[in-house]
mmCIF file of N, CA and C in Angstrom:
data_model
loop_
_atom_site.group_PDB
_atom_site.id
_atom_site.type_symbol
_atom_site.label_atom_id
_atom_site.label_comp_id
_atom_site.label_asym_id
_atom_site.label_seq_id
_atom_site.Cartn_x
_atom_site.Cartn_y
_atom_site.Cartn_z
ATOM 1 N N UNK A 1 19.271 11.196 -5.596
ATOM 2 C CA UNK A 1 19.899 9.927 -5.910
ATOM 3 C C UNK A 1 18.846 8.851 -6.174
ATOM 4 N N UNK A 2 17.744 8.858 -5.385
ATOM 5 C CA UNK A 2 16.688 7.872 -5.609
ATOM 6 C C UNK A 2 16.094 8.025 -7.000
ATOM 7 N N UNK A 3 15.894 9.291 -7.429
ATOM 8 C CA UNK A 3 15.319 9.524 -8.753
ATOM 9 C C UNK A 3 16.231 8.984 -9.839
ATOM 10 N N UNK A 4 17.525 9.165 -9.670
ATOM 11 C CA UNK A 4 18.478 8.645 -10.651
ATOM 12 C C UNK A 4 18.444 7.120 -10.653
ATOM 13 N N UNK A 5 18.394 6.515 -9.472
ATOM 14 C CA UNK A 5 18.328 5.058 -9.384
ATOM 15 C C UNK A 5 17.056 4.532 -10.028
ATOM 16 N N UNK A 6 15.929 5.202 -9.769
ATOM 17 C CA UNK A 6 14.661 4.774 -10.357
ATOM 18 C C UNK A 6 14.698 4.930 -11.874
ATOM 19 N N UNK A 7 15.292 6.028 -12.348
ATOM 20 C CA UNK A 7 15.398 6.233 -13.787
ATOM 21 C C UNK A 7 16.269 5.162 -14.430
ATOM 22 N N UNK A 8 17.366 4.830 -13.775
ATOM 23 C CA UNK A 8 18.247 3.782 -14.277
ATOM 24 C C UNK A 8 17.519 2.447 -14.305
ATOM 25 N N UNK A 9 16.801 2.140 -13.224
ATOM 26 C CA UNK A 9 16.019 0.903 -13.174
ATOM 27 C C UNK A 9 14.994 0.872 -14.305
ATOM 28 N N UNK A 10 14.326 1.995 -14.519
ATOM 29 C CA UNK A 10 13.332 2.075 -15.585
ATOM 30 C C UNK A 10 13.949 1.851 -16.952
ATOM 31 N N UNK A 11 15.103 2.460 -17.180
ATOM 32 C CA UNK A 11 15.786 2.283 -18.458
ATOM 33 C C UNK A 11 16.211 0.840 -18.659
ATOM 34 N N UNK A 12 16.712 0.220 -17.601
ATOM 35 C CA UNK A 12 17.112 -1.184 -17.698
ATOM 36 C C UNK A 12 15.903 -2.078 -17.937
ATOM 37 N N UNK A 13 14.788 -1.759 -17.280
ATOM 38 C CA UNK A 13 13.578 -2.548 -17.476
ATOM 39 C C UNK A 13 13.110 -2.449 -18.919
ATOM 40 N N UNK A 14 13.141 -1.237 -19.467
ATOM 41 C CA UNK A 14 12.727 -1.059 -20.860
ATOM 42 C C UNK A 14 13.661 -1.795 -21.806
ATOM 43 N N UNK A 15 14.944 -1.751 -21.524
ATOM 44 C CA UNK A 15 15.925 -2.404 -22.394
ATOM 45 C C UNK A 15 15.789 -3.921 -22.357
ATOM 46 N N UNK A 16 15.227 -4.447 -21.285
ATOM 47 C CA UNK A 16 15.128 -5.898 -21.170
ATOM 48 C C UNK A 16 13.919 -6.474 -21.897
ATOM 49 N N UNK A 17 12.987 -5.617 -22.316
ATOM 50 C CA UNK A 17 11.821 -6.119 -23.036
ATOM 51 C C UNK A 17 12.206 -6.446 -24.473
ATOM 52 N N UNK A 18 11.488 -7.369 -25.097
ATOM 53 C CA UNK A 18 11.811 -7.728 -26.479
ATOM 54 C C UNK A 18 11.557 -6.554 -27.423
ATOM 55 N N UNK A 19 12.097 -6.668 -28.605
ATOM 56 C CA UNK A 19 11.901 -5.623 -29.610
ATOM 57 C C UNK A 19 10.439 -5.633 -30.044
ATOM 58 N N UNK A 20 9.688 -4.645 -29.564
ATOM 59 C CA UNK A 20 8.244 -4.624 -29.808
ATOM 60 C C UNK A 20 7.911 -4.325 -31.265
ATOM 61 N N UNK A 21 8.838 -3.747 -31.998
ATOM 62 C CA UNK A 21 8.558 -3.450 -33.402
ATOM 63 C C UNK A 21 8.350 -4.728 -34.205
ATOM 64 N N UNK A 22 8.937 -5.821 -33.746
ATOM 65 C CA UNK A 22 8.823 -7.080 -34.470
ATOM 66 C C UNK A 22 7.851 -8.046 -33.798
ATOM 67 N N UNK A 23 7.121 -7.577 -32.798
ATOM 68 C CA UNK A 23 6.175 -8.444 -32.104
ATOM 69 C C UNK A 23 4.831 -7.754 -32.027
ATOM 70 N N UNK A 24 3.957 -8.309 -31.217
ATOM 71 C CA UNK A 24 2.632 -7.733 -31.038
ATOM 72 C C UNK A 24 2.644 -6.567 -30.057
ATOM 73 N N UNK A 25 3.799 -6.209 -29.557
ATOM 74 C CA UNK A 25 3.908 -5.124 -28.591
ATOM 75 C C UNK A 25 3.995 -5.676 -27.185
ATOM 76 N N UNK A 26 4.102 -4.759 -26.223
ATOM 77 C CA UNK A 26 4.227 -5.204 -24.836
ATOM 78 C C UNK A 26 2.918 -5.789 -24.320
ATOM 79 N N UNK A 27 3.027 -6.661 -23.346
ATOM 80 C CA UNK A 27 1.840 -7.233 -22.720
ATOM 81 C C UNK A 27 1.278 -6.218 -21.719
ATOM 82 N N UNK A 28 0.066 -6.445 -21.262
ATOM 83 C CA UNK A 28 -0.527 -5.545 -20.270
ATOM 84 C C UNK A 28 0.326 -5.446 -19.005
ATOM 85 N N UNK A 29 0.830 -6.559 -18.456
ATOM 86 C CA UNK A 29 1.692 -6.413 -17.276
ATOM 87 C C UNK A 29 2.955 -5.600 -17.548
ATOM 88 N N UNK A 30 3.527 -5.747 -18.751
ATOM 89 C CA UNK A 30 4.705 -4.959 -19.097
ATOM 90 C C UNK A 30 4.348 -3.477 -19.190
ATOM 91 N N UNK A 31 3.214 -3.177 -19.790
ATOM 92 C CA UNK A 31 2.761 -1.786 -19.894
ATOM 93 C C UNK A 31 2.552 -1.207 -18.499
ATOM 94 N N UNK A 32 1.894 -1.971 -17.636
ATOM 95 C CA UNK A 32 1.656 -1.504 -16.266
ATOM 96 C C UNK A 32 2.970 -1.248 -15.540
ATOM 97 N N UNK A 33 3.954 -2.118 -15.736
ATOM 98 C CA UNK A 33 5.262 -1.933 -15.084
ATOM 99 C C UNK A 33 5.963 -0.686 -15.607
ATOM 100 N N UNK A 34 5.873 -0.456 -16.898
ATOM 101 C CA UNK A 34 6.489 0.735 -17.489
ATOM 102 C C UNK A 34 5.845 1.994 -16.932
ATOM 103 N N UNK A 35 4.518 2.019 -16.910
ATOM 104 C CA UNK A 35 3.793 3.191 -16.407
ATOM 105 C C UNK A 35 4.104 3.422 -14.927
ATOM 106 N N UNK A 36 4.089 2.357 -14.145
ATOM 107 C CA UNK A 36 4.375 2.496 -12.714
ATOM 108 C C UNK A 36 5.786 3.021 -12.488
ATOM 109 N N UNK A 37 6.745 2.509 -13.247
ATOM 110 C CA UNK A 37 8.130 2.964 -13.105
ATOM 111 C C UNK A 37 8.268 4.425 -13.516
ATOM 112 N N UNK A 38 7.680 4.776 -14.644
ATOM 113 C CA UNK A 38 7.759 6.165 -15.116
ATOM 114 C C UNK A 38 7.093 7.112 -14.121
ATOM 115 N N UNK A 39 5.954 6.724 -13.599
ATOM 116 C CA UNK A 39 5.285 7.561 -12.612
ATOM 117 C C UNK A 39 6.124 7.721 -11.352
ATOM 118 N N UNK A 40 6.721 6.637 -10.888
ATOM 119 C CA UNK A 40 7.510 6.708 -9.669
ATOM 120 C C UNK A 40 8.739 7.580 -9.859
ATOM 121 N N UNK A 41 9.333 7.533 -11.049
ATOM 122 C CA UNK A 41 10.480 8.398 -11.338
ATOM 123 C C UNK A 41 10.067 9.862 -11.184
ATOM 124 N N UNK A 42 8.917 10.232 -11.757
ATOM 125 C CA UNK A 42 8.467 11.620 -11.665
ATOM 126 C C UNK A 42 8.051 12.005 -10.248
ATOM 127 N N UNK A 43 7.455 11.080 -9.519
ATOM 128 C CA UNK A 43 7.099 11.354 -8.121
ATOM 129 C C UNK A 43 8.358 11.583 -7.302
ATOM 130 N N UNK A 44 9.340 10.710 -7.443
ATOM 131 C CA UNK A 44 10.602 10.847 -6.699
ATOM 132 C C UNK A 44 11.330 12.135 -7.077
ATOM 133 N N UNK A 45 11.357 12.452 -8.365
ATOM 134 C CA UNK A 45 12.013 13.691 -8.810
ATOM 135 C C UNK A 45 11.280 14.911 -8.251
ATOM 136 N N UNK A 46 9.958 14.847 -8.230
ATOM 137 C CA UNK A 46 9.176 15.946 -7.671
ATOM 138 C C UNK A 46 9.449 16.140 -6.194
ATOM 139 N N UNK A 47 9.518 15.042 -5.462
ATOM 140 C CA UNK A 47 9.805 15.131 -4.020
ATOM 141 C C UNK A 47 11.203 15.698 -3.776
ATOM 142 N N UNK A 48 12.163 15.261 -4.576
ATOM 143 C CA UNK A 48 13.526 15.766 -4.433
ATOM 144 C C UNK A 48 13.582 17.260 -4.745
ATOM 145 N N UNK A 49 12.971 17.654 -5.845
ATOM 146 C CA UNK A 49 12.970 19.067 -6.228
ATOM 147 C C UNK A 49 12.277 19.917 -5.172
ATOM 148 N N UNK A 50 11.168 19.422 -4.671
ATOM 149 C CA UNK A 50 10.410 20.165 -3.664
ATOM 150 C C UNK A 50 11.227 20.368 -2.386
ATOM 151 N N UNK A 51 12.015 19.364 -2.034
ATOM 152 C CA UNK A 51 12.796 19.471 -0.794
ATOM 153 C C UNK A 51 14.059 20.302 -0.955
ATOM 154 N N UNK A 52 14.556 20.452 -2.174
ATOM 155 C CA UNK A 52 15.846 21.119 -2.380
ATOM 156 C C UNK A 52 15.738 22.568 -2.875
ATOM 157 N N UNK A 53 14.651 22.906 -3.542
ATOM 158 C CA UNK A 53 14.584 24.223 -4.175
ATOM 159 C C UNK A 53 14.105 25.309 -3.222
ATOM 160 N N UNK A 54 14.469 26.513 -3.567
ATOM 161 C CA UNK A 54 13.973 27.693 -2.847
ATOM 162 C C UNK A 54 12.976 28.454 -3.715
ATOM 163 N N UNK A 55 12.852 28.047 -4.956
ATOM 164 C CA UNK A 55 11.956 28.718 -5.902
ATOM 165 C C UNK A 55 10.511 28.266 -5.692
ATOM 166 N N UNK A 56 9.633 29.217 -5.541
ATOM 167 C CA UNK A 56 8.211 28.900 -5.367
ATOM 168 C C UNK A 56 7.651 28.232 -6.625
ATOM 169 N N UNK A 57 8.115 28.668 -7.798
ATOM 170 C CA UNK A 57 7.632 28.073 -9.048
ATOM 171 C C UNK A 57 8.058 26.612 -9.176
ATOM 172 N N UNK A 58 9.296 26.328 -8.812
ATOM 173 C CA UNK A 58 9.787 24.947 -8.865
ATOM 174 C C UNK A 58 9.038 24.089 -7.853
ATOM 175 N N UNK A 59 8.814 24.626 -6.647
ATOM 176 C CA UNK A 59 8.049 23.890 -5.629
ATOM 177 C C UNK A 59 6.648 23.573 -6.137
ATOM 178 N N UNK A 60 5.997 24.549 -6.762
ATOM 179 C CA UNK A 60 4.639 24.342 -7.278
ATOM 180 C C UNK A 60 4.631 23.280 -8.378
ATOM 181 N N UNK A 61 5.616 23.352 -9.279
ATOM 182 C CA UNK A 61 5.694 22.355 -10.346
ATOM 183 C C UNK A 61 5.979 20.968 -9.774
ATOM 184 N N UNK A 62 6.879 20.905 -8.809
ATOM 185 C CA UNK A 62 7.205 19.616 -8.180
ATOM 186 C C UNK A 62 5.976 19.014 -7.516
ATOM 187 N N UNK A 63 5.215 19.836 -6.815
ATOM 188 C CA UNK A 63 4.000 19.327 -6.172
ATOM 189 C C UNK A 63 2.988 18.856 -7.209
ATOM 190 N N UNK A 64 2.909 19.555 -8.324
ATOM 191 C CA UNK A 64 1.997 19.164 -9.403
ATOM 192 C C UNK A 64 2.396 17.798 -9.964
ATOM 193 N N UNK A 65 3.693 17.576 -10.127
ATOM 194 C CA UNK A 65 4.192 16.289 -10.618
ATOM 195 C C UNK A 65 3.841 15.168 -9.634
ATOM 196 N N UNK A 66 4.038 15.421 -8.354
ATOM 197 C CA UNK A 66 3.730 14.420 -7.332
ATOM 198 C C UNK A 66 2.244 14.087 -7.359
ATOM 199 N N UNK A 67 1.411 15.110 -7.402
ATOM 200 C CA UNK A 67 -0.046 14.917 -7.397
ATOM 201 C C UNK A 67 -0.520 14.192 -8.652
ATOM 202 N N UNK A 68 -0.108 14.687 -9.813
ATOM 203 C CA UNK A 68 -0.584 14.099 -11.072
ATOM 204 C C UNK A 68 -0.118 12.663 -11.251
ATOM 205 N N UNK A 69 1.151 12.413 -11.006
ATOM 206 C CA UNK A 69 1.672 11.058 -11.201
ATOM 207 C C UNK A 69 1.217 10.102 -10.111
ATOM 208 N N UNK A 70 0.998 10.606 -8.928
ATOM 209 C CA UNK A 70 0.418 9.780 -7.866
ATOM 210 C C UNK A 70 -0.991 9.346 -8.216
ATOM 211 N N UNK A 71 -1.729 10.232 -8.876
ATOM 212 C CA UNK A 71 -3.089 9.901 -9.306
ATOM 213 C C UNK A 71 -3.125 8.777 -10.322
ATOM 214 N N UNK A 72 -2.149 8.747 -11.208
ATOM 215 C CA UNK A 72 -2.087 7.663 -12.197
ATOM 216 C C UNK A 72 -1.843 6.333 -11.497
ATOM 217 N N UNK A 73 -0.902 6.329 -10.532
ATOM 218 C CA UNK A 73 -0.631 5.093 -9.800
ATOM 219 C C UNK A 73 -1.862 4.632 -9.028
ATOM 220 N N UNK A 74 -2.625 5.574 -8.404
ATOM 221 C CA UNK A 74 -3.841 5.201 -7.686
ATOM 222 C C UNK A 74 -4.864 4.578 -8.639
ATOM 223 N N UNK A 75 -5.011 5.204 -9.855
ATOM 224 C CA UNK A 75 -5.963 4.681 -10.841
ATOM 225 C C UNK A 75 -5.561 3.276 -11.277
ATOM 226 N N UNK A 76 -4.255 3.032 -11.416
ATOM 227 C CA UNK A 76 -3.778 1.702 -11.809
ATOM 228 C C UNK A 76 -4.127 0.672 -10.737
ATOM 229 N N UNK A 77 -3.982 1.032 -9.478
ATOM 230 C CA UNK A 77 -4.312 0.108 -8.391
ATOM 231 C C UNK A 77 -5.812 -0.161 -8.370
ATOM 232 N N UNK A 78 -6.616 0.872 -8.568
ATOM 233 C CA UNK A 78 -8.066 0.680 -8.621
ATOM 234 C C UNK A 78 -8.452 -0.283 -9.751
ATOM 235 N N UNK A 79 -7.779 -0.141 -10.875
ATOM 236 C CA UNK A 79 -8.034 -1.049 -11.998
ATOM 237 C C UNK A 79 -7.662 -2.480 -11.628
ATOM 238 N N UNK A 80 -6.542 -2.651 -10.957
ATOM 239 C CA UNK A 80 -6.111 -4.002 -10.564
ATOM 240 C C UNK A 80 -7.104 -4.654 -9.604
ATOM 241 N N UNK A 81 -7.671 -3.875 -8.690
ATOM 242 C CA UNK A 81 -8.684 -4.410 -7.778
ATOM 243 C C UNK A 81 -9.892 -4.889 -8.583
ATOM 244 N N UNK A 82 -10.392 -4.045 -9.456
ATOM 245 C CA UNK A 82 -11.571 -4.408 -10.250
ATOM 246 C C UNK A 82 -11.288 -5.597 -11.163
ATOM 247 N N UNK A 83 -10.121 -5.609 -11.789
ATOM 248 C CA UNK A 83 -9.752 -6.694 -12.692
ATOM 249 C C UNK A 83 -9.682 -8.034 -11.961
ATOM 250 N N UNK A 84 -8.963 -8.060 -10.839
ATOM 251 C CA UNK A 84 -8.814 -9.336 -10.124
ATOM 252 C C UNK A 84 -10.139 -9.806 -9.536
ATOM 253 N N UNK A 85 -10.995 -8.873 -9.119
ATOM 254 C CA UNK A 85 -12.311 -9.270 -8.626
ATOM 255 C C UNK A 85 -13.142 -9.878 -9.752
ATOM 256 N N UNK A 86 -13.070 -9.299 -10.949
ATOM 257 C CA UNK A 86 -13.841 -9.847 -12.065
ATOM 258 C C UNK A 86 -13.317 -11.215 -12.497
ATOM 259 N N UNK A 87 -12.004 -11.411 -12.437
ATOM 260 C CA UNK A 87 -11.448 -12.731 -12.768
ATOM 261 C C UNK A 87 -11.925 -13.764 -11.751
ATOM 262 N N UNK A 88 -11.876 -13.409 -10.471
ATOM 263 C CA UNK A 88 -12.355 -14.344 -9.434
ATOM 264 C C UNK A 88 -13.833 -14.656 -9.597
ATOM 265 N N UNK A 89 -14.628 -13.646 -9.918
ATOM 266 C CA UNK A 89 -16.057 -13.880 -10.152
ATOM 267 C C UNK A 89 -16.258 -14.837 -11.323
ATOM 268 N N UNK A 90 -15.493 -14.625 -12.394
ATOM 269 C CA UNK A 90 -15.607 -15.514 -13.557
ATOM 270 C C UNK A 90 -15.161 -16.932 -13.209
ATOM 271 N N UNK A 91 -14.076 -17.047 -12.463
ATOM 272 C CA UNK A 91 -13.607 -18.376 -12.055
ATOM 273 C C UNK A 91 -14.668 -19.089 -11.217
ATOM 274 N N UNK A 92 -15.197 -18.396 -10.218
ATOM 275 C CA UNK A 92 -16.122 -19.015 -9.264
ATOM 276 C C UNK A 92 -17.515 -19.290 -9.832
ATOM 277 N N UNK A 93 -18.001 -18.383 -10.668
ATOM 278 C CA UNK A 93 -19.389 -18.481 -11.133
ATOM 279 C C UNK A 93 -19.549 -19.164 -12.481
ATOM 280 N N UNK A 94 -18.484 -19.139 -13.283
ATOM 281 C CA UNK A 94 -18.625 -19.658 -14.649
ATOM 282 C C UNK A 94 -17.568 -20.690 -15.010
ATOM 283 N N UNK A 95 -16.316 -20.309 -14.916
ATOM 284 C CA UNK A 95 -15.263 -21.153 -15.476
ATOM 285 C C UNK A 95 -15.093 -22.473 -14.739
ATOM 286 N N UNK A 96 -14.914 -22.433 -13.418
ATOM 287 C CA UNK A 96 -14.720 -23.680 -12.669
ATOM 288 C C UNK A 96 -15.961 -24.565 -12.724
ATOM 289 N N UNK A 97 -17.160 -24.004 -12.474
ATOM 290 C CA UNK A 97 -18.349 -24.870 -12.540
ATOM 291 C C UNK A 97 -18.623 -25.442 -13.934
ATOM 292 N N UNK A 98 -18.222 -24.718 -14.982
ATOM 293 C CA UNK A 98 -18.528 -25.152 -16.347
ATOM 294 C C UNK A 98 -17.475 -26.074 -16.951
ATOM 295 N N UNK A 99 -16.294 -26.099 -16.381
ATOM 296 C CA UNK A 99 -15.214 -26.907 -16.956
ATOM 297 C C UNK A 99 -15.571 -28.392 -16.904
ATOM 298 N N UNK A 100 -15.535 -29.041 -18.050
ATOM 299 C CA UNK A 100 -15.829 -30.475 -18.151
ATOM 300 C C UNK A 100 -14.567 -31.320 -18.021
ATOM 301 N N UNK A 101 -13.471 -30.793 -18.525
ATOM 302 C CA UNK A 101 -12.206 -31.501 -18.465
ATOM 303 C C UNK A 101 -11.637 -31.374 -17.054
ATOM 304 N N UNK A 102 -11.373 -32.493 -16.422
ATOM 305 C CA UNK A 102 -10.911 -32.475 -15.026
ATOM 306 C C UNK A 102 -9.546 -31.808 -14.873
ATOM 307 N N UNK A 103 -8.661 -31.983 -15.850
ATOM 308 C CA UNK A 103 -7.351 -31.334 -15.780
ATOM 309 C C UNK A 103 -7.493 -29.819 -15.858
ATOM 310 N N UNK A 104 -8.360 -29.365 -16.749
ATOM 311 C CA UNK A 104 -8.612 -27.932 -16.867
ATOM 312 C C UNK A 104 -9.226 -27.393 -15.577
ATOM 313 N N UNK A 105 -10.199 -28.095 -15.053
ATOM 314 C CA UNK A 105 -10.843 -27.674 -13.810
ATOM 315 C C UNK A 105 -9.815 -27.621 -12.679
ATOM 316 N N UNK A 106 -8.961 -28.626 -12.593
ATOM 317 C CA UNK A 106 -7.929 -28.652 -11.555
ATOM 318 C C UNK A 106 -6.963 -27.475 -11.706
ATOM 319 N N UNK A 107 -6.623 -27.147 -12.940
ATOM 320 C CA UNK A 107 -5.742 -26.008 -13.192
ATOM 321 C C UNK A 107 -6.398 -24.708 -12.730
ATOM 322 N N UNK A 108 -7.655 -24.532 -13.059
ATOM 323 C CA UNK A 108 -8.375 -23.325 -12.644
ATOM 324 C C UNK A 108 -8.442 -23.212 -11.119
ATOM 325 N N UNK A 109 -8.703 -24.326 -10.468
ATOM 326 C CA UNK A 109 -8.746 -24.343 -9.000
ATOM 327 C C UNK A 109 -7.358 -24.040 -8.436
ATOM 328 N N UNK A 110 -6.327 -24.555 -9.096
ATOM 329 C CA UNK A 110 -4.961 -24.363 -8.618
ATOM 330 C C UNK A 110 -4.507 -22.900 -8.732
ATOM 331 N N UNK A 111 -4.886 -22.211 -9.803
ATOM 332 C CA UNK A 111 -4.442 -20.822 -9.995
ATOM 333 C C UNK A 111 -5.297 -19.815 -9.226
ATOM 334 N N UNK A 112 -6.473 -20.225 -8.765
ATOM 335 C CA UNK A 112 -7.380 -19.309 -8.067
ATOM 336 C C UNK A 112 -6.727 -18.615 -6.874
ATOM 337 N N UNK A 113 -5.978 -19.322 -6.018
ATOM 338 C CA UNK A 113 -5.363 -18.631 -4.876
ATOM 339 C C UNK A 113 -4.412 -17.495 -5.279
ATOM 340 N N UNK A 114 -3.775 -17.609 -6.416
ATOM 341 C CA UNK A 114 -2.893 -16.528 -6.871
ATOM 342 C C UNK A 114 -3.712 -15.272 -7.154
ATOM 343 N N UNK A 115 -4.878 -15.434 -7.760
ATOM 344 C CA UNK A 115 -5.740 -14.283 -8.022
ATOM 345 C C UNK A 115 -6.276 -13.693 -6.719
ATOM 346 N N UNK A 116 -6.575 -14.540 -5.749
ATOM 347 C CA UNK A 116 -7.015 -14.052 -4.435
ATOM 348 C C UNK A 116 -5.895 -13.241 -3.787
ATOM 349 N N UNK A 117 -4.682 -13.759 -3.829
ATOM 350 C CA UNK A 117 -3.539 -13.053 -3.237
ATOM 351 C C UNK A 117 -3.295 -11.718 -3.938
ATOM 352 N N UNK A 118 -3.394 -11.712 -5.254
ATOM 353 C CA UNK A 118 -3.195 -10.470 -6.009
ATOM 354 C C UNK A 118 -4.279 -9.451 -5.652
ATOM 355 N N UNK A 119 -5.520 -9.925 -5.531
ATOM 356 C CA UNK A 119 -6.630 -9.038 -5.168
ATOM 357 C C UNK A 119 -6.402 -8.452 -3.777
ATOM 358 N N UNK A 120 -6.023 -9.286 -2.841
ATOM 359 C CA UNK A 120 -5.798 -8.800 -1.476
ATOM 360 C C UNK A 120 -4.658 -7.787 -1.433
ATOM 361 N N UNK A 121 -3.591 -8.043 -2.181
ATOM 362 C CA UNK A 121 -2.464 -7.103 -2.228
ATOM 363 C C UNK A 121 -2.895 -5.778 -2.851
ATOM 364 N N UNK A 122 -3.660 -5.853 -3.935
ATOM 365 C CA UNK A 122 -4.144 -4.635 -4.587
ATOM 366 C C UNK A 122 -5.080 -3.854 -3.661
ATOM 367 N N UNK A 123 -5.935 -4.557 -2.920
ATOM 368 C CA UNK A 123 -6.818 -3.882 -1.961
ATOM 369 C C UNK A 123 -6.018 -3.219 -0.853
ATOM 370 N N UNK A 124 -4.960 -3.886 -0.403
ATOM 371 C CA UNK A 124 -4.096 -3.316 0.626
ATOM 372 C C UNK A 124 -3.439 -2.027 0.116
ATOM 373 N N UNK A 125 -2.900 -2.079 -1.098
ATOM 374 C CA UNK A 125 -2.292 -0.899 -1.692
ATOM 375 C C UNK A 125 -3.317 0.229 -1.844
ATOM 376 N N UNK A 126 -4.515 -0.136 -2.279
ATOM 377 C CA UNK A 126 -5.586 0.831 -2.448
ATOM 378 C C UNK A 126 -5.896 1.522 -1.111
ATOM 379 N N UNK A 127 -5.991 0.765 -0.042
ATOM 380 C CA UNK A 127 -6.259 1.333 1.268
ATOM 381 C C UNK A 127 -5.118 2.232 1.733
ATOM 382 N N UNK A 128 -3.887 1.807 1.487
ATOM 383 C CA UNK A 128 -2.725 2.615 1.880
ATOM 384 C C UNK A 128 -2.691 3.939 1.118
ATOM 385 N N UNK A 129 -3.002 3.885 -0.172
ATOM 386 C CA UNK A 129 -3.020 5.113 -0.974
ATOM 387 C C UNK A 129 -4.108 6.052 -0.488
ATOM 388 N N UNK A 130 -5.249 5.521 -0.125
ATOM 389 C CA UNK A 130 -6.331 6.375 0.384
ATOM 390 C C UNK A 130 -5.958 7.009 1.722
ATOM 391 N N UNK A 131 -5.281 6.242 2.579
ATOM 392 C CA UNK A 131 -4.841 6.782 3.872
ATOM 393 C C UNK A 131 -3.843 7.918 3.686
ATOM 394 N N UNK A 132 -2.947 7.729 2.714
ATOM 395 C CA UNK A 132 -1.892 8.736 2.506
ATOM 396 C C UNK A 132 -2.373 9.916 1.674
ATOM 397 N N UNK A 133 -3.588 9.800 1.133
ATOM 398 C CA UNK A 133 -4.119 10.893 0.321
ATOM 399 C C UNK A 133 -3.534 10.956 -1.069
ATOM 400 N N UNK A 134 -2.862 9.890 -1.474
ATOM 401 C CA UNK A 134 -2.237 9.870 -2.811
ATOM 402 C C UNK A 134 -3.274 9.652 -3.896
#
């Protein structure tokens, strides 16, 4: 049932995006959300199949799906950690110190905590994935 719910959520998420054929395509956050949703659908389906089947071949395939798709999600989290750290480094070392316009500088200072929070959340997820062996 979870796999069906996740698949439905994924389909609804895809349907809610604008028509990419007439635009520049999805944004990076939209792409990341699509990939994360698709991976989670396959992980959930693999876990369900593994728990319900008596076939050794199905169990092996289900475990392969869990492992492979879990690896993609781990790689995405690692990318988010590196990305947010590089943005913070740029903000702290270059952008904020170099900004001449006070409004621009204030905006950069104002958005910085959001990047810190995102980095901390990504690091937390990264640590949890490493603990779980995902």
